[in-house]
Amino acid sequence: MTTVALIVAAGTGSRSGSALPKQYRPIGGQAMLAWSHAALSRHPAIDQVLVAIGTGQQEALHAAVPGATFVMGGATRRASVAAGLAALDGASRILIHDAARPFLPPAVIDRLLAALDTHSGAIPVLPVADTLVDHAAAVTPRDGLYRVQTPQAFHMAALVAAHAGWTGGEATDDAQMVRAAGHAIALIEGDPMLEKITFPADIAAAEARLGARETRSASGFDVHRLEDGEALWLGGVRIPHHQGLSGHSDADVALHAITDAVLGTIAAGDIGTHFPPSDPQWRGAESGQFLQHARQLVEAKGGTITFIDLTLMCEAPKIGPHRAAMQQRIAELCGLTTDRVSVKATTTERLGFTGRGEGIAAQAMATITLPAGASA
Ligand code: MG
């Protein structure tokens, strides 16, 4: 089974207020068309992406998406799709996408393809939120009305036959043609990110949406045993004490909990995933490097650590005298100012293993921001 995607990008885009057709206008550093082309190309279920372009747009296409395969579109949307269908002969499923909808969440593609298991066609829709009126300002009930987005997904044979048999006027989308040919079309949940870009203000709004960041918090927890003959490292600080912590690396229970919290914000497993305790190279290792690695993974996704909150649970040593030094070291490791690192401590009222002085427990919360949709 071959699944292909056709991006209809043959328009001249005069309403966007630019000489360059809008599908080639930059948004957030790359051409509008490049965003959906990338989303379709990297989706594991899609084997080929073809772009239907307008006359004289080859250079603009290759500047936008180097190496993109294309077909010359026609004078109308329907003619452009027909040209694409002819070029994609032999595929079993097809997604038809509008280049003016740059931000295409992979989950929408998943939902469309799943719906093709039971339907000849599937379209993403969103409910109508605005009040609708007719030409006489009479309110039309909006229950059961939806706004249609793209991509629209079809069994290739159904779409080809619908195009061949179409006798209506200019169709604004393919679903109405396939439906007119007698097929049921599934409605799947669309996405606000897929909004169409028509006017210059839409481009500004899209860029603002691109700049939007989401905030995530995650927790970490760790315990190490207190033993004689070990050095005590807590929060990256060497603390004079008659016992120290034993275990993985330098057993800095505070930095381990913070590292797990930071890894948690990007769902990247835990400290043992990245630095297996069975690996002899981490014996006695300075735990700051684990936290720095977690920070680098966050930053590789465009993220930034914005706050760390740490609670240590032990009867001894007293944490207060070392709090400022720990804040300073954790701040350095996370790229923060010290007013964004909270270090707290509690006893457990002589209860449990911490109360008996057998070990120290640490609980941490890390907060980060990262570009909205970064992991999509
Ligand atoms: Mg540990």
mmCIF file of N, CA and C and ligand atoms in Angstrom, residues 221-224 246-249 251-257 260 271-272 287 290, ligand 1:
data_model
loop_
_atom_site.group_PDB
_atom_site.id
_atom_site.type_symbol
_atom_site.label_atom_id
_atom_site.label_comp_id
_atom_site.label_asym_id
_atom_site.label_seq_id
_atom_site.Cartn_x
_atom_site.Cartn_y
_atom_site.Cartn_z
ATOM 1 N N PHE A 221 12.845 12.162 42.075
ATOM 2 C CA PHE A 221 12.985 11.681 43.459
ATOM 3 C C PHE A 221 14.174 10.733 43.515
ATOM 4 N N ASP A 222 14.927 10.790 44.602
ATOM 5 C CA ASP A 222 16.062 9.876 44.735
ATOM 6 C C ASP A 222 16.384 9.661 46.213
ATOM 7 N N VAL A 223 17.010 8.526 46.472
ATOM 8 C CA VAL A 223 17.440 8.155 47.823
ATOM 9 C C VAL A 223 18.833 7.552 47.719
ATOM 10 N N HIS A 224 19.719 7.906 48.627
ATOM 11 C CA HIS A 224 20.974 7.168 48.762
ATOM 12 C C HIS A 224 21.240 6.888 50.238
ATOM 13 N N SER A 246 26.443 6.717 49.560
ATOM 14 C CA SER A 246 27.046 5.717 48.676
ATOM 15 C C SER A 246 26.062 5.374 47.560
ATOM 16 N N GLY A 247 26.616 4.879 46.470
ATOM 17 C CA GLY A 247 25.776 4.476 45.344
ATOM 18 C C GLY A 247 26.319 5.032 44.043
ATOM 19 N N HIS A 248 25.427 5.110 43.040
ATOM 20 C CA HIS A 248 25.758 5.575 41.687
ATOM 21 C C HIS A 248 26.561 6.875 41.729
ATOM 22 N N SER A 249 27.694 6.900 41.024
ATOM 23 C CA SER A 249 28.539 8.095 40.896
ATOM 24 C C SER A 249 28.962 8.610 42.272
ATOM 25 N N ALA A 251 26.940 9.850 44.259
ATOM 26 C CA ALA A 251 25.721 9.645 45.059
ATOM 27 C C ALA A 251 25.092 10.945 45.535
ATOM 28 N N ASP A 252 25.268 12.009 44.744
ATOM 29 C CA ASP A 252 24.670 13.297 45.110
ATOM 30 C C ASP A 252 23.165 13.219 44.855
ATOM 31 N N VAL A 253 22.461 12.864 45.930
ATOM 32 C CA VAL A 253 21.029 12.571 45.832
ATOM 33 C C VAL A 253 20.232 13.785 45.324
ATOM 34 N N ALA A 254 20.709 14.983 45.665
ATOM 35 C CA ALA A 254 20.008 16.202 45.253
ATOM 36 C C ALA A 254 20.120 16.407 43.742
ATOM 37 N N LEU A 255 21.359 16.302 43.227
ATOM 38 C CA LEU A 255 21.541 16.494 41.784
ATOM 39 C C LEU A 255 20.860 15.377 40.988
ATOM 40 N N HIS A 256 20.809 14.173 41.554
ATOM 41 C CA HIS A 256 20.118 13.082 40.850
ATOM 42 C C HIS A 256 18.618 13.374 40.744
ATOM 43 N N ALA A 257 18.029 13.846 41.827
ATOM 44 C CA ALA A 257 16.591 14.152 41.791
ATOM 45 C C ALA A 257 16.322 15.290 40.802
ATOM 46 N N ASP A 260 16.611 13.982 37.203
ATOM 47 C CA ASP A 260 15.403 13.243 36.804
ATOM 48 C C ASP A 260 14.233 14.192 36.528
ATOM 49 N N ILE A 271 17.773 9.172 34.922
ATOM 50 C CA ILE A 271 19.238 9.249 34.966
ATOM 51 C C ILE A 271 19.868 7.894 34.617
ATOM 52 N N GLY A 272 19.205 6.804 35.044
ATOM 53 C CA GLY A 272 19.736 5.474 34.762
ATOM 54 C C GLY A 272 19.662 5.112 33.282
ATOM 55 N N SER A 287 28.332 14.314 39.800
ATOM 56 C CA SER A 287 26.954 14.258 39.288
ATOM 57 C C SER A 287 26.534 15.501 38.505
ATOM 58 N N PHE A 290 25.736 14.948 34.908
ATOM 59 C CA PHE A 290 24.441 14.345 34.541
ATOM 60 C C PHE A 290 23.385 15.442 34.344
HETATM 61 MG MG MG B 1 20.742 8.359 42.594
#
